[in-house]
Amino acid sequence: MTGQTQGKTIDQNEPVVVIIGSGAGGGTVAYELTSKGVPVVLLEAGPHLTADDWLNDEWPAFSQMAWLDARTTSGSWRVATDFPNLPAWTVKAVGGTTTHWAGATPRFMAHEFRTKSVYGGIDGANLLDWPITLEDLAPWYDRAEQALGSTHRHGRPPLPANNNYKVFANGAQRVGYRFYATGPYGTNAEPYDGRPASIQDGFNFQGDKNGSKWSTLVREIPRALETGNLELRSSAQAVRITHDSAGKVDGVEYTDGGELLNKQAARIVCVAGNSIETPRLLLMSASSLHPDGLANSSGQLGRNYMRHTTGSAYARFERPVHMYRGETMAGIIADEAKHDTSRGFAGGYYMETLSLGPAFLASFIEPGSWGREFTELMDAYERTAGMWMVGEDMPQERNRVTLSADVKDNLGLPVPHVTYDDHPNDVAMRNHGYAAADRIYGSVGALGVHHTPPYPSTHNLGTCRMSADPADGVLNEWGQAHDVPNLFVSDGSVMTTGAAANPTLTIVALAMRQADHIAAELSRGTL
Amino acid sequence: MTAQDGADLSQQAPEQLPQDTAGAETAPAKSAKGLSARQRRLSIRLLRVAYPHDRFPDAPYERTAKRVEEATSDEELDSLAQGLDALDADGFMDADEDSATAALRAVDQQPFFRQIHSTAVVALYDDREVWDLLGYAGSSFEKGGYVSRGFDDLDWLPDPRITEADETRVEIVTDRAAQ
């Protein structure tokens, strides 16, 4: 496969803003800057797939969209045992992981920007307060919710209840939970912003063929191309960021699948390759000036890898549910999204509806299981309701992304190695979530509830965290490297701590805020 | 990337998916040899015992056994054949379900069983006849999704509220809230 370009033609020797990655962060920064007249080269490692390419079929869709480059794992998390070469489930294509995200868009809570102050000292947790507050981000959350078209927000209507939600919400109500709804959710309940209403086809993780769900593929990237200021280069994977003798970054080397390495000159580089590839690229860009990796004077680059505390519950009933029909995650319970240490852990979690088809459910419901205990779960498929919990996991220094010492990818470059141990706080939270699921489903007549372990990570956070003090993190409050003024990180890697909420909305809000800062600094001539 | 690529890759378990383009090109060649007719019957019997669905006919198990054999490299074939032969020697073919299950429990950490499992758990539940049997309808976009075809047809519970609660959620519930 060789690279393709679209939009404006920008000379490789012209130093422009170079953005690496076209997902929630990179795609948003590209649109925000090009709409302000700033020329941008957007490098996307994956191909330019569109709705016609996508398949309503789990395994073929996975093979088509997922980031399957070699990775290795270690640590006590079960993913390292069951899926040792698949630590994360993200997308390698134009639009990045926004092309398969589920859609839930809660905001972070105020205290989740101040966890060190609010949670206090927790053994083994590398907590830190963010250099910004919810108040700083609130206007950008408003803009992000407008971009994504979040339901239940700014006058937009809720999605209707699908079958899986009916079980989930009735259970929530019967156990005394109050904060349940079908959103907020980034898929249209009615036509909005040029996108049609959901047809409830049940396929989210395979790409939304109907185009009702927000992604940078359907919104930011085509609009950025329309400005005439964007050159999109797809199947173009960045392998190194270079810098000049003064220490400012000046170019990005990338491969477009051919024999030759290309280099694009840069005045600013924004890295948005997701929290595994972003630190990998910065580590691979080590130099004599940056011997431990680019912008790593703090030693925190690659550390504090977070993946959210997750787990699923699949409940079997006497009568049909057909959980696979309709928007997969259009159901949220927020009652446990609070900091209440009487539960035995810090931070909180959401519960959200979830459905997998039989093909995926068989592989993930209890990896390695067989026999009647396994087929009893599969036999109940039609009568099964499902949910997922997503909560704040503790940042730990030893949970990190490093460069493999011995495994190389097909370009001969070291693959990323992902190490993760659950913190005792994570384990206590997960067990609390499983018990909550038992109560919810039990109250509406479940015959049994299976506790499914975490899947390969869909939320990848931390690894380049923002900090007020350059000694504590990689980036300042704008996602700008403490060590390198014209280097930015624009994805979930920037998160100082992970909060409980699904991260896409916050990544978009932070990217909008960052782009506004970059544009202002460019017009002032200070960048 | 084409749909055809995806269809081929879908035959593999997640832990066996090619890790990059180079990996795909150097994947082990399919066996030129193959199992004996007796070993194939043992393989089908093994799948019936490992994934017992009383309402499934033989056909999905037969197709899955074929997929397992196709996914077996020359180097793995001997281990697969030996594993099946060893079960055969212990009377696996005619054992009742409990005895046959116990025989599999004794070998389920052996490479040949893990290899069968990693392919079979994907192949059996990616089988269109199995989807029908389990009540899963597959691709729906071309049929207009489920918006007019039962996405909300569950009728054994009342219709729940879909809007958010009309009250403010307390986000910090400890003494630390005073800090």
mmCIF file with all atom_site columns, N, CA, C and O in Angstrom, chain A residues 230-264:
data_model
loop_
_atom_site.group_PDB
_atom_site.id
_atom_site.type_symbol
_atom_site.label_atom_id
_atom_site.label_alt_id
_atom_site.label_comp_id
_atom_site.label_asym_id
_atom_site.label_entity_id
_atom_site.label_seq_id
_atom_site.pdbx_PDB_ins_code
_atom_site.Cartn_x
_atom_site.Cartn_y
_atom_site.Cartn_z
_atom_site.occupancy
_atom_site.B_iso_or_equiv
_atom_site.pdbx_formal_charge
_atom_site.auth_seq_id
_atom_site.auth_comp_id
_atom_site.auth_asym_id
_atom_site.auth_atom_id
_atom_site.pdbx_PDB_model_num
ATOM 1   N N  . LEU A 1 230 ? -5.410 22.405 3.831  1.00 0.00 ? 230 LEU A N  1
ATOM 2   C CA . LEU A 1 230 ? -4.965 21.107 4.364  1.00 0.00 ? 230 LEU A CA 1
ATOM 3   C C  . LEU A 1 230 ? -4.433 20.203 3.258  1.00 0.00 ? 230 LEU A C  1
ATOM 4   O O  . LEU A 1 230 ? -5.055 20.064 2.207  1.00 0.00 ? 230 LEU A O  1
ATOM 5   N N  . GLU A 1 231 ? -3.293 19.585 3.505  1.00 0.00 ? 231 GLU A N  1
ATOM 6   C CA . GLU A 1 231 ? -2.903 18.421 2.709  1.00 0.00 ? 231 GLU A CA 1
ATOM 7   C C  . GLU A 1 231 ? -2.961 17.213 3.629  1.00 0.00 ? 231 GLU A C  1
ATOM 8   O O  . GLU A 1 231 ? -2.258 17.133 4.637  1.00 0.00 ? 231 GLU A O  1
ATOM 9   N N  . LEU A 1 232 ? -3.830 16.264 3.260  1.00 0.00 ? 232 LEU A N  1
ATOM 10  C CA . LEU A 1 232 ? -3.986 15.013 4.005  1.00 0.00 ? 232 LEU A CA 1
ATOM 11  C C  . LEU A 1 232 ? -3.172 13.942 3.305  1.00 0.00 ? 232 LEU A C  1
ATOM 12  O O  . LEU A 1 232 ? -3.400 13.654 2.125  1.00 0.00 ? 232 LEU A O  1
ATOM 13  N N  . ARG A 1 233 ? -2.212 13.393 3.998  1.00 0.00 ? 233 ARG A N  1
ATOM 14  C CA . ARG A 1 233 ? -1.430 12.278 3.448  1.00 0.00 ? 233 ARG A CA 1
ATOM 15  C C  . ARG A 1 233 ? -1.782 11.029 4.249  1.00 0.00 ? 233 ARG A C  1
ATOM 16  O O  . ARG A 1 233 ? -1.454 10.935 5.437  1.00 0.00 ? 233 ARG A O  1
ATOM 17  N N  . SER A 1 234 ? -2.475 10.077 3.598  1.00 0.00 ? 234 SER A N  1
ATOM 18  C CA . SER A 1 234 ? -2.876 8.852  4.290  1.00 0.00 ? 234 SER A CA 1
ATOM 19  C C  . SER A 1 234 ? -1.886 7.739  3.980  1.00 0.00 ? 234 SER A C  1
ATOM 20  O O  . SER A 1 234 ? -1.067 7.843  3.059  1.00 0.00 ? 234 SER A O  1
ATOM 21  N N  . SER A 1 235 ? -1.965 6.652  4.749  1.00 0.00 ? 235 SER A N  1
ATOM 22  C CA . SER A 1 235 ? -0.966 5.574  4.705  1.00 0.00 ? 235 SER A CA 1
ATOM 23  C C  . SER A 1 235 ? 0.434  6.154  4.835  1.00 0.00 ? 235 SER A C  1
ATOM 24  O O  . SER A 1 235 ? 1.371  5.711  4.162  1.00 0.00 ? 235 SER A O  1
ATOM 25  N N  . ALA A 1 236 ? 0.567  7.167  5.663  1.00 0.00 ? 236 ALA A N  1
ATOM 26  C CA . ALA A 1 236 ? 1.828  7.879  5.878  1.00 0.00 ? 236 ALA A CA 1
ATOM 27  C C  . ALA A 1 236 ? 2.152  7.831  7.368  1.00 0.00 ? 236 ALA A C  1
ATOM 28  O O  . ALA A 1 236 ? 1.543  8.551  8.164  1.00 0.00 ? 236 ALA A O  1
ATOM 29  N N  . GLN A 1 237 ? 3.061  6.957  7.744  1.00 0.00 ? 237 GLN A N  1
ATOM 30  C CA . GLN A 1 237 ? 3.320  6.719  9.163  1.00 0.00 ? 237 GLN A CA 1
ATOM 31  C C  . GLN A 1 237 ? 4.601  7.415  9.615  1.00 0.00 ? 237 GLN A C  1
ATOM 32  O O  . GLN A 1 237 ? 5.692  7.104  9.127  1.00 0.00 ? 237 GLN A O  1
ATOM 33  N N  . ALA A 1 238 ? 4.463  8.319  10.563 1.00 0.00 ? 238 ALA A N  1
ATOM 34  C CA . ALA A 1 238 ? 5.622  9.044  11.094 1.00 0.00 ? 238 ALA A CA 1
ATOM 35  C C  . ALA A 1 238 ? 6.526  8.080  11.846 1.00 0.00 ? 238 ALA A C  1
ATOM 36  O O  . ALA A 1 238 ? 6.053  7.218  12.601 1.00 0.00 ? 238 ALA A O  1
ATOM 37  N N  . VAL A 1 239 ? 7.827  8.216  11.644 1.00 0.00 ? 239 VAL A N  1
ATOM 38  C CA . VAL A 1 239 ? 8.777  7.335  12.332 1.00 0.00 ? 239 VAL A CA 1
ATOM 39  C C  . VAL A 1 239 ? 9.784  8.113  13.168 1.00 0.00 ? 239 VAL A C  1
ATOM 40  O O  . VAL A 1 239 ? 10.455 7.545  14.036 1.00 0.00 ? 239 VAL A O  1
ATOM 41  N N  . ARG A 1 240 ? 9.940  9.437  12.904 1.00 0.00 ? 240 ARG A N  1
ATOM 42  C CA . ARG A 1 240 ? 10.885 10.212 13.714 1.00 0.00 ? 240 ARG A CA 1
ATOM 43  C C  . ARG A 1 240 ? 10.581 11.694 13.561 1.00 0.00 ? 240 ARG A C  1
ATOM 44  O O  . ARG A 1 240 ? 10.245 12.156 12.469 1.00 0.00 ? 240 ARG A O  1
ATOM 45  N N  . ILE A 1 241 ? 10.717 12.413 14.656 1.00 0.00 ? 241 ILE A N  1
ATOM 46  C CA . ILE A 1 241 ? 10.626 13.871 14.630 1.00 0.00 ? 241 ILE A CA 1
ATOM 47  C C  . ILE A 1 241 ? 12.047 14.397 14.810 1.00 0.00 ? 241 ILE A C  1
ATOM 48  O O  . ILE A 1 241 ? 12.762 13.959 15.720 1.00 0.00 ? 241 ILE A O  1
ATOM 49  N N  . THR A 1 242 ? 12.444 15.305 13.918 1.00 0.00 ? 242 THR A N  1
ATOM 50  C CA . THR A 1 242 ? 13.808 15.834 13.990 1.00 0.00 ? 242 THR A CA 1
ATOM 51  C C  . THR A 1 242 ? 13.792 17.238 14.594 1.00 0.00 ? 242 THR A C  1
ATOM 52  O O  . THR A 1 242 ? 12.754 17.900 14.632 1.00 0.00 ? 242 THR A O  1
ATOM 53  N N  . HIS A 1 243 ? 14.956 17.687 15.066 1.00 0.00 ? 243 HIS A N  1
ATOM 54  C CA . HIS A 1 243 ? 15.036 19.043 15.619 1.00 0.00 ? 243 HIS A CA 1
ATOM 55  C C  . HIS A 1 243 ? 16.325 19.715 15.156 1.00 0.00 ? 243 HIS A C  1
ATOM 56  O O  . HIS A 1 243 ? 17.263 19.064 14.707 1.00 0.00 ? 243 HIS A O  1
ATOM 57  N N  . ASP A 1 244 ? 16.353 21.049 15.293 1.00 0.00 ? 244 ASP A N  1
ATOM 58  C CA . ASP A 1 244 ? 17.553 21.795 14.891 1.00 0.00 ? 244 ASP A CA 1
ATOM 59  C C  . ASP A 1 244 ? 18.510 21.901 16.082 1.00 0.00 ? 244 ASP A C  1
ATOM 60  O O  . ASP A 1 244 ? 18.237 21.385 17.173 1.00 0.00 ? 244 ASP A O  1
ATOM 61  N N  . SER A 1 245 ? 19.624 22.602 15.852 1.00 0.00 ? 245 SER A N  1
ATOM 62  C CA . SER A 1 245 ? 20.656 22.644 16.895 1.00 0.00 ? 245 SER A CA 1
ATOM 63  C C  . SER A 1 245 ? 20.187 23.445 18.110 1.00 0.00 ? 245 SER A C  1
ATOM 64  O O  . SER A 1 245 ? 20.708 23.277 19.213 1.00 0.00 ? 245 SER A O  1
ATOM 65  N N  . ALA A 1 246 ? 19.172 24.288 17.897 1.00 0.00 ? 246 ALA A N  1
ATOM 66  C CA . ALA A 1 246 ? 18.638 25.047 19.035 1.00 0.00 ? 246 ALA A CA 1
ATOM 67  C C  . ALA A 1 246 ? 17.633 24.227 19.838 1.00 0.00 ? 246 ALA A C  1
ATOM 68  O O  . ALA A 1 246 ? 17.146 24.684 20.884 1.00 0.00 ? 246 ALA A O  1
ATOM 69  N N  . GLY A 1 247 ? 17.299 23.055 19.337 1.00 0.00 ? 247 GLY A N  1
ATOM 70  C CA . GLY A 1 247 ? 16.387 22.183 20.084 1.00 0.00 ? 247 GLY A CA 1
ATOM 71  C C  . GLY A 1 247 ? 14.937 22.299 19.677 1.00 0.00 ? 247 GLY A C  1
ATOM 72  O O  . GLY A 1 247 ? 14.074 21.633 20.256 1.00 0.00 ? 247 GLY A O  1
ATOM 73  N N  . LYS A 1 248 ? 14.635 23.135 18.668 1.00 0.00 ? 248 LYS A N  1
ATOM 74  C CA . LYS A 1 248 ? 13.244 23.216 18.195 1.00 0.00 ? 248 LYS A CA 1
ATOM 75  C C  . LYS A 1 248 ? 13.007 22.164 17.112 1.00 0.00 ? 248 LYS A C  1
ATOM 76  O O  . LYS A 1 248 ? 13.882 21.915 16.266 1.00 0.00 ? 248 LYS A O  1
ATOM 77  N N  . VAL A 1 249 ? 11.836 21.552 17.120 1.00 0.00 ? 249 VAL A N  1
ATOM 78  C CA . VAL A 1 249 ? 11.574 20.535 16.100 1.00 0.00 ? 249 VAL A CA 1
ATOM 79  C C  . VAL A 1 249 ? 11.464 21.209 14.733 1.00 0.00 ? 249 VAL A C  1
ATOM 80  O O  . VAL A 1 249 ? 10.951 22.338 14.608 1.00 0.00 ? 249 VAL A O  1
ATOM 81  N N  . ASP A 1 250 ? 11.974 20.516 13.697 1.00 0.00 ? 250 ASP A N  1
ATOM 82  C CA . ASP A 1 250 ? 12.004 21.124 12.364 1.00 0.00 ? 250 ASP A CA 1
ATOM 83  C C  . ASP A 1 250 ? 11.534 20.191 11.259 1.00 0.00 ? 250 ASP A C  1
ATOM 84  O O  . ASP A 1 250 ? 11.546 20.575 10.088 1.00 0.00 ? 250 ASP A O  1
ATOM 85  N N  . GLY A 1 251 ? 11.136 18.973 11.586 1.00 0.00 ? 251 GLY A N  1
ATOM 86  C CA . GLY A 1 251 ? 10.676 18.093 10.520 1.00 0.00 ? 251 GLY A CA 1
ATOM 87  C C  . GLY A 1 251 ? 10.147 16.772 11.051 1.00 0.00 ? 251 GLY A C  1
ATOM 88  O O  . GLY A 1 251 ? 10.368 16.420 12.220 1.00 0.00 ? 251 GLY A O  1
ATOM 89  N N  . VAL A 1 252 ? 9.432  16.072 10.179 1.00 0.00 ? 252 VAL A N  1
ATOM 90  C CA . VAL A 1 252 ? 8.895  14.751 10.527 1.00 0.00 ? 252 VAL A CA 1
ATOM 91  C C  . VAL A 1 252 ? 9.250  13.786 9.406  1.00 0.00 ? 252 VAL A C  1
ATOM 92  O O  . VAL A 1 252 ? 8.936  14.040 8.237  1.00 0.00 ? 252 VAL A O  1
ATOM 93  N N  . GLU A 1 253 ? 9.929  12.723 9.749  1.00 0.00 ? 253 GLU A N  1
ATOM 94  C CA . GLU A 1 253 ? 10.215 11.664 8.783  1.00 0.00 ? 253 GLU A CA 1
ATOM 95  C C  . GLU A 1 253 ? 9.076  10.657 8.829  1.00 0.00 ? 253 GLU A C  1
ATOM 96  O O  . GLU A 1 253 ? 8.604  10.287 9.914  1.00 0.00 ? 253 GLU A O  1
ATOM 97  N N  . TYR A 1 254 ? 8.642  10.237 7.649  1.00 0.00 ? 254 TYR A N  1
ATOM 98  C CA . TYR A 1 254 ? 7.536  9.277  7.617  1.00 0.00 ? 254 TYR A CA 1
ATOM 99  C C  . TYR A 1 254 ? 7.693  8.346  6.431  1.00 0.00 ? 254 TYR A C  1
ATOM 100 O O  . TYR A 1 254 ? 8.368  8.652  5.449  1.00 0.00 ? 254 TYR A O  1
ATOM 101 N N  . THR A 1 255 ? 7.055  7.198  6.547  1.00 0.00 ? 255 THR A N  1
ATOM 102 C CA . THR A 1 255 ? 7.047  6.244  5.445  1.00 0.00 ? 255 THR A CA 1
ATOM 103 C C  . THR A 1 255 ? 5.649  6.199  4.852  1.00 0.00 ? 255 THR A C  1
ATOM 104 O O  . THR A 1 255 ? 4.655  6.262  5.573  1.00 0.00 ? 255 THR A O  1
ATOM 105 N N  . ASP A 1 256 ? 5.575  6.127  3.512  1.00 0.00 ? 256 ASP A N  1
ATOM 106 C CA . ASP A 1 256 ? 4.256  6.001  2.881  1.00 0.00 ? 256 ASP A CA 1
ATOM 107 C C  . ASP A 1 256 ? 4.084  4.606  2.306  1.00 0.00 ? 256 ASP A C  1
ATOM 108 O O  . ASP A 1 256 ? 3.303  4.386  1.403  1.00 0.00 ? 256 ASP A O  1
ATOM 109 N N  . GLY A 1 257 ? 4.822  3.664  2.850  1.00 0.00 ? 257 GLY A N  1
ATOM 110 C CA . GLY A 1 257 ? 4.685  2.284  2.409  1.00 0.00 ? 257 GLY A CA 1
ATOM 111 C C  . GLY A 1 257 ? 5.665  1.918  1.314  1.00 0.00 ? 257 GLY A C  1
ATOM 112 O O  . GLY A 1 257 ? 5.853  0.750  1.007  1.00 0.00 ? 257 GLY A O  1
ATOM 113 N N  . GLY A 1 258 ? 6.294  2.909  0.715  1.00 0.00 ? 258 GLY A N  1
ATOM 114 C CA . GLY A 1 258 ? 7.294  2.633  -0.309 1.00 0.00 ? 258 GLY A CA 1
ATOM 115 C C  . GLY A 1 258 ? 8.657  2.417  0.320  1.00 0.00 ? 258 GLY A C  1
ATOM 116 O O  . GLY A 1 258 ? 8.798  2.321  1.534  1.00 0.00 ? 258 GLY A O  1
ATOM 117 N N  . GLU A 1 259 ? 9.666  2.374  -0.521 1.00 0.00 ? 259 GLU A N  1
ATOM 118 C CA . GLU A 1 259 ? 11.018 2.114  -0.041 1.00 0.00 ? 259 GLU A CA 1
ATOM 119 C C  . GLU A 1 259 ? 11.615 3.341  0.643  1.00 0.00 ? 259 GLU A C  1
ATOM 120 O O  . GLU A 1 259 ? 12.400 3.230  1.569  1.00 0.00 ? 259 GLU A O  1
ATOM 121 N N  . LEU A 1 260 ? 11.226 4.510  0.152  1.00 0.00 ? 260 LEU A N  1
ATOM 122 C CA . LEU A 1 260 ? 11.904 5.724  0.588  1.00 0.00 ? 260 LEU A CA 1
ATOM 123 C C  . LEU A 1 260 ? 11.263 6.312  1.830  1.00 0.00 ? 260 LEU A C  1
ATOM 124 O O  . LEU A 1 260 ? 10.058 6.241  2.026  1.00 0.00 ? 260 LEU A O  1
ATOM 125 N N  . LEU A 1 261 ? 12.106 6.906  2.647  1.00 0.00 ? 261 LEU A N  1
ATOM 126 C CA . LEU A 1 261 ? 11.623 7.669  3.778  1.00 0.00 ? 261 LEU A CA 1
ATOM 127 C C  . LEU A 1 261 ? 11.402 9.107  3.314  1.00 0.00 ? 261 LEU A C  1
ATOM 128 O O  . LEU A 1 261 ? 12.253 9.683  2.649  1.00 0.00 ? 261 LEU A O  1
ATOM 129 N N  . ASN A 1 262 ? 10.241 9.667  3.625  1.00 0.00 ? 262 ASN A N  1
ATOM 130 C CA . ASN A 1 262 ? 9.949  11.053 3.275  1.00 0.00 ? 262 ASN A CA 1
ATOM 131 C C  . ASN A 1 262 ? 10.216 11.930 4.478  1.00 0.00 ? 262 ASN A C  1
ATOM 132 O O  . ASN A 1 262 ? 10.201 11.465 5.610  1.00 0.00 ? 262 ASN A O  1
ATOM 133 N N  . LYS A 1 263 ? 10.437 13.214 4.194  1.00 0.00 ? 263 LYS A N  1
ATOM 134 C CA . LYS A 1 263 ? 10.560 14.150 5.316  1.00 0.00 ? 263 LYS A CA 1
ATOM 135 C C  . LYS A 1 263 ? 9.801  15.428 4.996  1.00 0.00 ? 263 LYS A C  1
ATOM 136 O O  . LYS A 1 263 ? 9.980  16.022 3.934  1.00 0.00 ? 263 LYS A O  1
ATOM 137 N N  . GLN A 1 264 ? 8.929  15.823 5.900  1.00 0.00 ? 264 GLN A N  1
ATOM 138 C CA . GLN A 1 264 ? 8.198  17.071 5.777  1.00 0.00 ? 264 GLN A CA 1
ATOM 139 C C  . GLN A 1 264 ? 8.796  18.082 6.756  1.00 0.00 ? 264 GLN A C  1
ATOM 140 O O  . GLN A 1 264 ? 8.890  17.808 7.949  1.00 0.00 ? 264 GLN A O  1
#
